Amino acid sequence: MSNSSPATLPSTARVDVTLRLRDALLAASFTADGLLDLLGAPAYAALARSETVPALRATRGDTALESLVRLFLLQQPVPQARVTGVLPVDVCVEGGWLVRTGGDEVAATVDIRPYGGPGGEDWFIVSDLGCAVGGAGGIGSRDEGVVLGVGGASTTLAGITVRTPVGAALDLGTGSGIQVLHAARHATRVTATDVNPRALDIAALTLALSGAPAADLRQGSLFEPIEDDETFDLIVSNPPFVISPGARLIYRDGGMGGDDLCRTLVQQSGQRLNAGGFAQFLANWQHVEGEDWQDRLRSWVPRGCDAWIVQREVQDITQYAELWLRDAGDHRGDTAEYQARYDAWLDEFEARKVRAVGFGWIALHRTEAVEPSITVEEWPHPVEQPLGDTVRAHFDRIDYLRAHDDAALLAGHFRLAAEVVQEQVGLPGAEDPEHVVLRQNRGMRRATKVDTVGAGFAGVCDGTLSAGRILDAIAQLVGEDPVSLRDRTPAQIRLLVEQGFLEPAR
């Protein structure tokens, strides 16, 4: 790969060329399913790790699909004769998608990665050369303005986003445009911003090549391009959240000190949300000596918003610095320069008394409640994506619990959530278990200990009887005073509802 600046992009004005290219790609099965069939699962998974050798070995033939994979995904020059019957080569050269490289070969000017939409759509994510497979992979060290393709962070955000129909959606820091593609499926109007003008051009190419509606693309940082009176029903962002000394790489470094960019993004979102709207972000945050990290995040939540913040991972400052030095490829360069940059990261953290950095999700829900709910938790365990419905249901349950005091809760009817199982833990042969665990096999996949009353209560909940009547029956079975049982059980019911083990039967 050359160390020169990124290549000139294809023309967004040549819609006819883009449509012909799309038709050709689809005709050759250059799709997510087609790639999996061609490469096989191991080679396909290796691409996400920036390993291309298995895919190169799997595309040594001369079929149309193999040629397209080498050309657009693996960035290998291909003899023009091999793609002449597959692509409108002259038109693609004229439109800027291909260049002639001397001799009889052609090469791609951008990465194109097939991407399957949630409704079975065949989408194509455009990015700079070398950035579609496995994220940056060190490509950022050659030019700060490159635009990445599909990565783990972008697919995570797409998966956790609430997908209810909305009027207006906003994607802050759109990059290659993947969040816009998803939002366009359920939003009447989509606005996207990015501080990097090249990203906006690439996002436009992604939308056009994917056959998606055009979005309102605006250049600027965070909410700067948004008019004062503009509000949205959905705001999403996979921002440049890396906490770094300086702003060397546009795609990852926010340019503000510490975690101020993420804090600013969250705090400013509240006033931009319509009633009932959602704002969802990926973020990093500092663990500062002498400060509770949960309190730090609670202070970010804007007035008038419920919040659900989940810390998925924590790294100490040395792990964190090494992760992002490798991301930029600095570990493969001059040793003295690498060490100097490593020192600069540690100096920055020590000056701020940062001991670790957390990674996770932040979800806001605009509410009219007098006392908004803020839930901050650590959940490093496996989850089942997509989680958009799980996020929406969390806030629905918060609304329900806020509106029901203990008396109303006992009068309510509940159902056991789908795919919740009970596990009994104890010594083999023991008459009674030491404790009972309820476990979810969907969504967040939580597990929680319950007593025998809680387990019995959950097992009976099918929406037929009220909570109070179920407790009265349990009290009779176990020989306990029903009034006492009614008094002490609502707190346990609230926890089971809040965590999604029980659902109000409406």
XYZ file of C-alpha atoms in Angstrom:
506
model
C 0.000 0.000 0.000
C 1.299 3.411 -0.955
C 1.954 6.083 1.656
C 0.405 8.752 -0.528
C -2.810 10.576 0.237
C -6.130 8.786 -0.384
C -7.161 8.465 -4.008
C -9.690 10.673 -5.743
C -13.162 9.325 -5.063
C -15.709 8.182 -7.631
C -18.137 10.852 -8.767
C -21.358 11.034 -6.763
C -22.903 12.909 -9.709
C -22.709 9.879 -12.022
C -25.804 8.111 -10.713
C -26.105 6.119 -13.931
C -22.618 4.666 -13.455
C -23.339 3.777 -9.829
C -26.565 1.990 -10.748
C -24.863 -0.010 -13.497
C -22.098 -1.009 -11.088
C -24.672 -2.083 -8.492
C -26.528 -4.211 -11.029
C -23.272 -5.869 -12.084
C -22.249 -6.638 -8.509
C -25.618 -8.187 -7.729
C -25.633 -10.212 -10.950
C -22.316 -11.772 -9.922
C -23.565 -12.529 -6.374
C -21.094 -10.059 -4.869
C -23.214 -10.009 -1.707
C -22.732 -10.953 1.937
C -24.277 -14.373 1.321
C -22.296 -14.817 -1.886
C -19.028 -14.043 -0.076
C -19.766 -16.536 2.671
C -20.554 -19.243 0.128
C -17.402 -18.515 -1.855
C -14.898 -18.045 0.955
C -16.268 -20.337 3.631
C -16.739 -19.361 7.261
C -13.052 -19.474 8.365
C -11.786 -17.220 5.540
C -14.790 -14.918 5.909
C -14.151 -14.560 9.660
C -10.439 -13.962 9.032
C -11.290 -10.803 7.079
C -12.649 -9.249 10.277
C -9.214 -9.840 11.825
C -7.486 -8.072 8.911
C -6.180 -11.411 7.655
C -6.553 -11.709 3.879
C -4.442 -14.766 3.039
C -7.328 -17.281 3.409
C -9.538 -15.117 1.155
C -6.757 -14.726 -1.409
C -6.342 -18.511 -1.500
C -10.089 -18.962 -1.927
C -10.195 -16.601 -4.931
C -7.453 -18.090 -7.112
C -9.936 -19.125 -9.787
C -11.302 -17.063 -12.640
C -15.015 -16.849 -11.867
C -16.749 -13.489 -11.934
C -17.267 -13.458 -8.154
C -13.659 -14.337 -7.408
C -12.478 -11.506 -9.649
C -14.771 -8.980 -7.935
C -13.683 -10.070 -4.459
C -10.026 -9.622 -5.390
C -10.732 -6.287 -7.047
C -13.017 -4.494 -4.581
C -12.515 -6.267 -1.254
C -8.900 -7.444 -1.350
C -7.589 -4.554 -3.513
C -5.683 -6.712 -5.971
C -5.188 -5.567 -9.590
C -7.135 -7.824 -11.925
C -6.592 -8.373 -15.671
C -9.171 -6.330 -17.532
C -10.080 -9.327 -19.655
C -11.327 -11.163 -16.555
C -13.849 -8.451 -15.630
C -14.857 -7.085 -19.031
C -17.811 -9.426 -19.224
C -18.709 -8.780 -15.582
C -18.410 -4.996 -15.209
C -18.909 -2.062 -17.564
C -15.173 -1.387 -17.296
C -14.946 1.740 -19.448
C -17.914 3.311 -17.663
C -16.477 2.434 -14.215
C -13.134 3.982 -15.189
C -14.911 7.102 -16.417
C -16.960 7.288 -13.193
C -13.879 6.889 -11.013
C -14.596 3.448 -9.530
C -11.680 1.835 -11.392
C -8.287 2.925 -12.724
C -6.091 1.310 -15.318
C -2.792 0.376 -13.712
C -0.633 -0.267 -16.748
C -0.540 -3.262 -18.976
C -3.957 -4.848 -19.169
C -4.969 -4.608 -15.487
C -7.507 -2.506 -13.584
C -7.655 -1.672 -9.877
C -10.335 -0.327 -7.553
C -10.140 3.234 -6.224
C -12.174 2.418 -3.103
C -13.012 -0.580 -0.954
C -16.475 -2.025 -1.476
C -17.710 -4.490 1.113
C -21.018 -6.361 0.729
C -23.166 -5.982 3.823
C -26.480 -7.699 4.515
C -29.245 -5.475 5.839
C -31.589 -6.703 8.594
C -34.424 -7.110 6.110
C -32.345 -9.101 3.653
C -31.166 -6.013 1.747
C -27.968 -6.230 -0.274
C -25.974 -3.170 0.753
C -22.436 -2.095 -0.131
C -20.238 -0.170 2.301
C -17.713 2.067 0.547
C -14.497 3.073 2.324
C -10.923 4.069 1.601
C -8.524 1.480 0.240
C -7.351 -0.888 2.950
C -10.084 0.122 5.399
C -12.938 -2.283 4.637
C -11.367 -5.396 6.097
C -10.859 -5.532 9.853
C -11.085 -1.802 10.498
C -8.057 0.455 10.379
C -5.398 -2.237 10.535
C -2.707 0.428 10.739
C -3.926 2.276 7.661
C -4.559 5.390 9.715
C -0.846 5.983 10.172
C -0.467 7.016 6.546
C -3.188 9.633 6.377
C -5.441 11.081 9.058
C -8.356 11.656 6.723
C -9.077 8.066 5.705
C -12.606 6.726 6.123
C -13.069 3.262 7.598
C -15.543 0.627 6.506
C -17.502 -1.871 8.570
C -16.027 -2.607 12.007
C -17.117 -4.175 15.257
C -18.076 -0.823 16.791
C -20.319 0.189 13.892
C -22.158 -3.143 13.827
C -22.551 -3.042 17.618
C -24.201 0.378 17.438
C -26.448 -0.746 14.589
C -27.512 -3.739 16.658
C -28.387 -1.872 19.863
C -30.312 0.937 18.149
C -34.066 1.098 18.705
C -35.775 0.501 15.342
C -39.269 1.943 15.772
C -40.658 4.086 12.911
C -39.661 7.736 13.397
C -39.991 11.003 11.550
C -36.440 12.327 11.868
C -33.139 10.579 12.628
C -29.637 12.013 13.058
C -26.284 10.238 12.678
C -23.392 12.213 14.183
C -19.999 11.306 12.731
C -21.418 9.152 9.969
C -18.137 7.896 8.504
C -18.912 5.485 5.680
C -22.662 5.816 6.259
C -23.609 2.453 7.733
C -25.860 3.948 10.430
C -27.649 6.009 7.781
C -28.459 2.848 5.827
C -30.074 1.312 8.894
C -31.915 4.497 9.877
C -33.332 4.971 6.373
C -35.338 1.766 6.809
C -37.514 3.261 9.557
C -37.023 7.063 9.463
C -38.827 9.415 7.110
C -35.917 11.856 7.109
C -32.253 11.126 7.898
C -29.588 13.753 8.580
C -25.913 12.831 8.897
C -22.903 14.917 9.891
C -19.146 14.452 9.863
C -16.218 16.777 10.451
C -14.387 15.046 7.581
C -15.728 16.124 4.155
C -14.285 12.970 2.609
C -16.511 10.899 4.892
C -19.593 12.682 3.606
C -18.598 11.919 0.020
C -18.040 8.265 0.879
C -21.333 8.060 2.771
C -23.088 9.384 -0.335
C -21.397 6.648 -2.394
C -22.465 4.000 0.130
C -26.086 5.126 -0.064
C -26.130 5.323 -3.837
C -24.422 1.981 -4.401
C -26.750 0.348 -1.850
C -29.850 1.663 -3.587
C -30.863 3.592 -0.467
C -32.538 7.006 -0.323
C -30.219 9.997 -0.177
C -29.639 11.597 3.223
C -29.102 15.206 4.247
C -25.299 15.207 4.636
C -23.687 18.133 6.492
C -20.096 18.929 7.385
C -19.185 19.910 10.927
C -18.378 18.632 14.418
C -21.089 17.125 16.627
C -24.190 19.358 16.561
C -22.536 22.347 14.858
C -24.216 21.750 11.462
C -27.660 21.383 13.087
C -29.994 24.381 13.160
C -31.041 25.717 16.551
C -34.666 24.643 16.122
C -34.001 21.173 14.724
C -34.954 18.191 16.876
C -35.000 14.458 16.235
C -36.744 11.270 17.265
C -33.536 9.244 17.052
C -29.901 10.288 17.446
C -27.067 7.792 16.995
C -23.315 8.180 17.041
C -20.215 6.031 16.883
C -18.017 9.035 17.675
C -14.218 9.373 17.638
C -14.231 8.331 21.294
C -10.590 7.357 21.785
C -9.021 9.125 24.765
C -5.662 10.171 23.347
C -2.953 12.829 23.659
C -3.943 15.082 20.784
C -6.054 14.541 17.684
C -3.775 12.802 15.236
C -6.364 10.568 13.514
C -9.760 12.001 12.576
C -11.570 8.666 12.532
C -10.837 7.911 16.193
C -9.463 10.944 18.125
C -12.045 13.503 19.167
C -9.662 16.386 19.764
C -11.013 17.230 23.235
C -9.244 16.480 26.486
C -9.923 13.149 28.183
C -13.465 11.910 27.676
C -14.884 15.408 27.142
C -16.078 14.650 23.600
C -18.292 11.795 24.762
C -19.542 13.834 27.717
C -20.347 16.802 25.468
C -22.129 14.581 22.963
C -24.334 13.032 25.632
C -25.100 16.294 27.417
C -26.025 18.179 24.243
C -28.278 15.422 22.948
C -31.038 15.963 25.471
C -32.198 19.282 24.046
C -32.180 17.813 20.534
C -34.550 14.940 21.314
C -38.282 15.051 20.737
C -40.544 13.703 23.482
C -40.181 9.929 23.614
C -37.088 10.037 21.403
C -33.946 7.938 21.808
C -30.258 8.850 21.634
C -27.750 5.998 21.506
C -23.959 6.133 21.509
C -20.828 4.113 21.872
C -18.356 5.761 24.229
C -15.178 5.531 26.281
C -14.906 7.018 29.749
C -12.155 7.585 32.271
C -11.826 5.802 35.591
C -10.271 8.542 37.690
C -8.490 7.976 40.985
C -10.741 8.826 43.921
C -13.893 9.014 41.780
C -16.716 6.518 41.277
C -16.916 5.881 37.520
C -20.681 5.369 37.778
C -21.129 8.782 39.394
C -19.022 10.279 36.601
C -21.400 8.901 33.977
C -24.530 9.859 35.895
C -23.303 13.455 35.798
C -23.307 13.313 31.973
C -27.022 12.548 31.657
C -28.998 15.605 30.474
C -32.099 16.836 32.278
C -35.355 15.311 31.097
C -33.833 12.001 30.015
C -33.902 8.486 31.353
C -30.585 6.738 30.795
C -29.274 3.203 30.550
C -25.470 3.008 30.534
C -23.695 -0.325 30.187
C -19.957 -0.758 30.698
C -18.884 -3.704 28.548
C -15.128 -3.698 29.141
C -12.421 -1.995 31.206
C -8.733 -1.715 30.286
C -5.884 -0.370 32.376
C -4.058 2.574 30.832
C -1.206 0.479 29.443
C -3.574 -1.929 27.686
C -5.548 0.992 26.324
C -2.513 2.822 24.954
C -1.180 -0.333 23.328
C -4.554 -1.081 21.709
C -4.707 2.229 19.892
C -1.002 2.402 19.083
C -1.464 -0.926 17.307
C -4.652 0.333 15.679
C -2.611 3.059 13.989
C 0.210 0.666 13.086
C 2.709 2.553 15.267
C 4.128 -0.717 16.609
C 5.394 -1.543 13.113
C 7.321 1.715 12.703
C 10.370 3.279 14.299
C 10.915 1.898 17.822
C 11.951 5.224 19.341
C 8.916 6.971 17.858
C 6.627 4.208 19.155
C 8.047 4.523 22.646
C 7.720 8.310 22.570
C 4.062 8.041 21.618
C 3.484 5.418 24.306
C 5.080 7.768 26.859
C 2.834 10.596 25.699
C -0.296 8.483 26.327
C 0.843 7.563 29.826
C 1.817 11.177 30.597
C -1.674 12.280 29.569
C -3.358 9.681 31.775
C -1.131 10.368 34.767
C -1.779 14.100 34.512
C -5.515 13.384 34.690
C -5.138 10.702 37.402
C -6.734 8.169 35.072
C -6.221 4.558 36.138
C -8.364 2.757 33.547
C -10.745 3.351 30.648
C -14.230 1.899 30.250
C -15.933 0.957 26.970
C -19.659 0.702 26.551
C -23.081 1.893 25.410
C -25.123 4.904 26.428
C -28.851 5.078 25.706
C -31.051 8.093 26.493
C -34.839 8.295 26.364
C -36.583 11.663 26.488
C -39.172 11.581 29.254
C -41.717 13.840 30.897
C -41.205 12.126 34.265
C -40.520 14.335 37.272
C -37.732 12.010 38.406
C -35.893 10.458 35.451
C -34.316 7.041 35.900
C -30.552 6.563 35.461
C -29.235 2.995 35.369
C -25.444 2.538 35.220
C -24.170 -1.028 35.289
C -21.268 -3.252 34.356
C -22.138 -6.181 32.080
C -19.079 -7.787 30.430
C -20.915 -11.035 29.645
C -22.072 -12.256 26.217
C -25.297 -10.767 24.855
C -27.488 -11.593 21.878
C -27.641 -9.001 19.129
C -29.670 -7.258 17.870
C -30.615 -5.547 21.125
C -32.741 -2.679 19.831
C -35.975 -4.246 21.104
C -34.282 -4.987 24.429
C -33.279 -1.331 24.824
C -36.768 -0.109 23.989
C -38.321 -2.660 26.371
C -35.999 -1.526 29.186
C -37.355 2.005 29.020
C -40.934 0.736 28.664
C -40.500 -1.200 31.887
C -39.006 1.837 33.618
C -42.107 3.821 32.603
C -44.350 1.049 33.918
C -42.610 0.757 37.287
C -42.551 4.515 37.746
C -46.313 4.663 37.209
C -47.157 1.802 39.612
C -46.757 1.939 43.385
C -46.678 -1.284 45.386
C -50.472 -1.546 45.577
C -50.794 -1.106 41.814
C -47.975 -3.589 41.270
C -49.802 -6.250 43.311
C -52.942 -5.604 41.312
C -51.036 -6.021 38.050
C -50.719 -9.104 35.869
C -47.357 -10.399 34.609
C -45.926 -12.965 32.241
C -42.612 -14.776 32.420
C -40.442 -13.468 29.584
C -39.658 -15.796 26.695
C -36.798 -18.277 27.115
C -36.254 -17.713 30.834
C -35.131 -20.906 32.559
C -34.692 -21.849 36.199
C -31.510 -23.390 37.582
C -31.239 -24.920 41.047
C -27.796 -24.835 42.630
C -26.814 -27.054 45.523
C -24.957 -30.158 46.614
C -25.833 -33.391 44.800
C -28.564 -35.272 46.636
C -29.514 -32.333 48.859
C -33.228 -32.054 49.572
C -33.337 -28.308 48.970
C -31.175 -26.156 46.654
C -28.773 -23.623 48.148
C -30.243 -21.042 45.808
C -32.347 -20.715 42.683
C -31.229 -18.793 39.596
C -33.409 -17.413 36.827
C -31.506 -17.108 33.545
C -32.380 -15.383 30.270
C -31.379 -17.073 27.020
C -32.119 -13.997 24.932
C -31.167 -10.317 24.886
C -28.866 -9.346 27.755
C -28.781 -12.968 28.971
C -28.993 -11.928 32.593
C -29.026 -14.245 35.564
C -30.410 -13.400 39.002
C -30.771 -15.244 42.296
C -34.268 -15.579 43.707
C -35.699 -17.166 46.838
C -38.284 -19.951 46.695
C -41.122 -17.431 46.762
C -39.617 -15.493 43.861
C -39.052 -18.654 41.848
C -42.572 -19.888 42.519
C -44.042 -16.504 41.689
C -42.181 -16.231 38.383
C -43.120 -19.769 37.398
C -46.838 -19.130 37.836
C -46.929 -15.783 35.987
C -48.833 -16.323 32.743
C -50.917 -13.143 32.747
C -54.007 -14.837 34.216
C -53.842 -13.996 37.913
C -52.852 -10.747 39.566
C -49.583 -10.623 41.468
C -51.442 -10.278 44.754
C -53.565 -13.388 44.182
C -50.486 -15.410 43.253
C -48.755 -14.334 46.463
C -51.830 -15.240 48.511
C -51.772 -18.741 47.016
C -48.045 -19.089 47.724
C -48.548 -17.904 51.304
C -51.153 -20.632 51.834
C -48.800 -23.274 50.391
C -45.788 -22.295 52.520
C -47.774 -21.452 55.644
C -46.809 -17.761 55.726
C -48.965 -14.802 56.658
C -50.283 -13.420 53.314
C -50.143 -9.807 54.516
C -46.480 -10.192 55.456
C -45.702 -11.798 52.103
C -47.466 -8.993 50.222
C -45.439 -6.442 52.167
C -42.000 -7.898 51.478
C -42.321 -9.172 47.912
C -42.948 -6.057 45.743
C -39.249 -5.107 45.821
C -38.344 -8.504 44.333
C -41.098 -8.200 41.723
C -39.797 -4.757 40.756
C -36.301 -6.123 40.247
C -37.569 -9.012 38.095
C -39.592 -6.581 35.981
C -36.757 -4.041 35.684
C -34.295 -6.690 34.526
C -36.718 -8.179 32.024
C -37.519 -11.530 33.637
C -41.172 -10.553 34.033
C -43.229 -8.492 31.599
C -46.452 -6.608 32.358
C -49.375 -8.415 30.711
C -51.242 -5.568 29.064
